[in-house]
Amino acid sequence: MLKIRLLFSLFFFLACRVEAQPLQSQNITKLLSRADSLFDAGQAEPAYQLYRQIREQGGHQSPQQLLRMAYVQEGRNQYPAALYYLSLAQAGQPRQDTWRKMAALAQEHRLTGYPDTWRQSLTITFRRYYNRLLQGLLVVAVVAGTLLLVRRRTAGRAWWTAYGAYLAATAVFLNLLAPPRVGLVARSHAALMAGPSAGAAWLTTAAAGDRFAVQGKQDIWYRVRWKGQDAYIRTPDLVLID
């Protein structure tokens, strides 16, 4: 009898979860539509509050909505927050225009980590098509692997060697050419240290909005790249761009 009650409780819980998800999705869709309407009508501040509410509820936001949130924060002269939303939009959809806006804000406020060079432009172009290229490589790997398994009796050793080389090249593409993880300094006067310790040598003081490539994490410290060398910053002082 106890088992039956437990099963009934489990089924009831799962049913509630299934019903709650569509309702939450519908609510987020309505909020998005309302926020877009407010922004198009020139009411940027109320629209921003709705966009932020959607983010807090875990709703998906497009690069366009993130750019709108950045626009509002820039109007408030909150340039670190504007750079944060611009960085999120750039991570979701790399664009030259977005990066130029980030670089202009960084130059205006003397921030580091926003190069405006031809190399950076080439990198943005590559990252724009990185996911599509990766998907194509994986599709080819799956199809080729399936065909080799189906014809494993007739497939020669050379085919398996070529397939192994293709997988190795795909792995290199995935690991070495993947966009690096970056973080933005969230607090003014954040210390960059030479080691993951408060007793390590002090390197410099980072400003809110400075951008660093994140190499790893050790205890309460992020290891970042600064002027071609490793530096360490406390985790509360850095916001990762996912």
PDB file of C-alpha atoms in Angstrom, residues 20-107:
ATOM      1  CA  ALA A  20       4.097  24.007 -15.062  1.00  0.00           C
ATOM      2  CA  GLN A  21       6.678  24.161 -17.844  1.00  0.00           C
ATOM      3  CA  PRO A  22       4.263  25.186 -20.630  1.00  0.00           C
ATOM      4  CA  LEU A  23       2.658  27.738 -18.301  1.00  0.00           C
ATOM      5  CA  GLN A  24       6.043  29.240 -17.484  1.00  0.00           C
ATOM      6  CA  SER A  25       6.971  29.298 -21.158  1.00  0.00           C
ATOM      7  CA  GLN A  26       3.707  31.053 -22.022  1.00  0.00           C
ATOM      8  CA  ASN A  27       4.298  33.610 -19.287  1.00  0.00           C
ATOM      9  CA  ILE A  28       7.812  34.360 -20.557  1.00  0.00           C
ATOM     10  CA  THR A  29       6.522  34.708 -24.119  1.00  0.00           C
ATOM     11  CA  LYS A  30       3.948  37.257 -22.978  1.00  0.00           C
ATOM     12  CA  LEU A  31       6.552  39.186 -21.010  1.00  0.00           C
ATOM     13  CA  LEU A  32       8.865  39.252 -24.027  1.00  0.00           C
ATOM     14  CA  SER A  33       6.131  40.520 -26.295  1.00  0.00           C
ATOM     15  CA  ARG A  34       5.192  43.219 -23.809  1.00  0.00           C
ATOM     16  CA  ALA A  35       8.820  44.256 -23.284  1.00  0.00           C
ATOM     17  CA  ASP A  36       9.453  44.474 -27.040  1.00  0.00           C
ATOM     18  CA  SER A  37       6.327  46.591 -27.474  1.00  0.00           C
ATOM     19  CA  LEU A  38       7.402  48.967 -24.708  1.00  0.00           C
ATOM     20  CA  PHE A  39      10.891  49.367 -26.162  1.00  0.00           C
ATOM     21  CA  ASP A  40       9.565  49.979 -29.682  1.00  0.00           C
ATOM     22  CA  ALA A  41       7.258  52.633 -28.187  1.00  0.00           C
ATOM     23  CA  GLY A  42      10.252  54.454 -26.692  1.00  0.00           C
ATOM     24  CA  GLN A  43       9.712  53.265 -23.112  1.00  0.00           C
ATOM     25  CA  ALA A  44      13.141  51.758 -22.632  1.00  0.00           C
ATOM     26  CA  GLU A  45      13.220  51.762 -18.834  1.00  0.00           C
ATOM     27  CA  PRO A  46      10.028  49.691 -18.287  1.00  0.00           C
ATOM     28  CA  ALA A  47      11.128  47.376 -21.084  1.00  0.00           C
ATOM     29  CA  TYR A  48      14.481  46.859 -19.357  1.00  0.00           C
ATOM     30  CA  GLN A  49      12.776  45.849 -16.122  1.00  0.00           C
ATOM     31  CA  LEU A  50      10.773  43.205 -17.978  1.00  0.00           C
ATOM     32  CA  TYR A  51      13.863  41.941 -19.813  1.00  0.00           C
ATOM     33  CA  ARG A  52      15.641  41.634 -16.490  1.00  0.00           C
ATOM     34  CA  GLN A  53      12.676  39.811 -14.966  1.00  0.00           C
ATOM     35  CA  ILE A  54      12.774  37.317 -17.837  1.00  0.00           C
ATOM     36  CA  ARG A  55      16.486  36.705 -17.244  1.00  0.00           C
ATOM     37  CA  GLU A  56      15.869  36.088 -13.549  1.00  0.00           C
ATOM     38  CA  GLN A  57      13.199  33.531 -14.446  1.00  0.00           C
ATOM     39  CA  GLY A  58      15.642  31.681 -16.671  1.00  0.00           C
ATOM     40  CA  GLY A  59      13.980  32.692 -19.914  1.00  0.00           C
ATOM     41  CA  HIS A  60      15.867  32.740 -23.193  1.00  0.00           C
ATOM     42  CA  GLN A  61      16.892  36.130 -24.505  1.00  0.00           C
ATOM     43  CA  SER A  62      18.047  36.911 -27.983  1.00  0.00           C
ATOM     44  CA  PRO A  63      21.099  39.030 -28.806  1.00  0.00           C
ATOM     45  CA  GLN A  64      18.725  41.813 -29.849  1.00  0.00           C
ATOM     46  CA  GLN A  65      17.149  41.932 -26.387  1.00  0.00           C
ATOM     47  CA  LEU A  66      20.574  41.901 -24.737  1.00  0.00           C
ATOM     48  CA  LEU A  67      21.643  44.801 -26.953  1.00  0.00           C
ATOM     49  CA  ARG A  68      18.571  46.692 -25.832  1.00  0.00           C
ATOM     50  CA  MET A  69      19.466  46.084 -22.196  1.00  0.00           C
ATOM     51  CA  ALA A  70      22.976  47.351 -22.936  1.00  0.00           C
ATOM     52  CA  TYR A  71      21.476  50.461 -24.527  1.00  0.00           C
ATOM     53  CA  VAL A  72      19.512  51.241 -21.357  1.00  0.00           C
ATOM     54  CA  GLN A  73      22.538  50.718 -19.116  1.00  0.00           C
ATOM     55  CA  GLU A  74      24.659  52.965 -21.305  1.00  0.00           C
ATOM     56  CA  GLY A  75      21.991  55.644 -21.023  1.00  0.00           C
ATOM     57  CA  ARG A  76      22.290  55.338 -17.239  1.00  0.00           C
ATOM     58  CA  ASN A  77      26.078  55.735 -17.584  1.00  0.00           C
ATOM     59  CA  GLN A  78      26.487  52.227 -16.177  1.00  0.00           C
ATOM     60  CA  TYR A  79      29.124  51.222 -18.710  1.00  0.00           C
ATOM     61  CA  PRO A  80      30.278  47.998 -16.904  1.00  0.00           C
ATOM     62  CA  ALA A  81      26.715  46.671 -17.046  1.00  0.00           C
ATOM     63  CA  ALA A  82      26.405  47.795 -20.663  1.00  0.00           C
ATOM     64  CA  LEU A  83      29.607  45.941 -21.527  1.00  0.00           C
ATOM     65  CA  TYR A  84      28.302  42.854 -19.734  1.00  0.00           C
ATOM     66  CA  TYR A  85      25.150  42.700 -21.845  1.00  0.00           C
ATOM     67  CA  LEU A  86      27.101  43.523 -25.001  1.00  0.00           C
ATOM     68  CA  SER A  87      29.478  40.668 -24.186  1.00  0.00           C
ATOM     69  CA  LEU A  88      26.579  38.251 -23.737  1.00  0.00           C
ATOM     70  CA  ALA A  89      25.127  39.319 -27.074  1.00  0.00           C
ATOM     71  CA  GLN A  90      28.538  38.973 -28.723  1.00  0.00           C
ATOM     72  CA  ALA A  91      28.981  35.485 -27.265  1.00  0.00           C
ATOM     73  CA  GLY A  92      25.597  34.401 -28.619  1.00  0.00           C
ATOM     74  CA  GLN A  93      25.990  36.056 -32.009  1.00  0.00           C
ATOM     75  CA  PRO A  94      29.477  37.398 -32.852  1.00  0.00           C
ATOM     76  CA  ARG A  95      29.191  40.595 -34.889  1.00  0.00           C
ATOM     77  CA  GLN A  96      31.652  43.267 -35.922  1.00  0.00           C
ATOM     78  CA  ASP A  97      29.237  46.087 -35.011  1.00  0.00           C
ATOM     79  CA  THR A  98      28.768  44.783 -31.476  1.00  0.00           C
ATOM     80  CA  TRP A  99      32.494  44.444 -30.931  1.00  0.00           C
ATOM     81  CA  ARG A 100      33.172  47.945 -32.269  1.00  0.00           C
ATOM     82  CA  LYS A 101      30.635  49.292 -29.782  1.00  0.00           C
ATOM     83  CA  MET A 102      32.377  47.408 -26.974  1.00  0.00           C
ATOM     84  CA  ALA A 103      35.769  48.699 -28.084  1.00  0.00           C
ATOM     85  CA  ALA A 104      34.475  52.270 -28.257  1.00  0.00           C
ATOM     86  CA  LEU A 105      33.090  52.079 -24.707  1.00  0.00           C
ATOM     87  CA  ALA A 106      36.322  50.528 -23.486  1.00  0.00           C
ATOM     88  CA  GLN A 107      38.417  53.236 -25.126  1.00  0.00           C
TER      89      GLN A 107
END
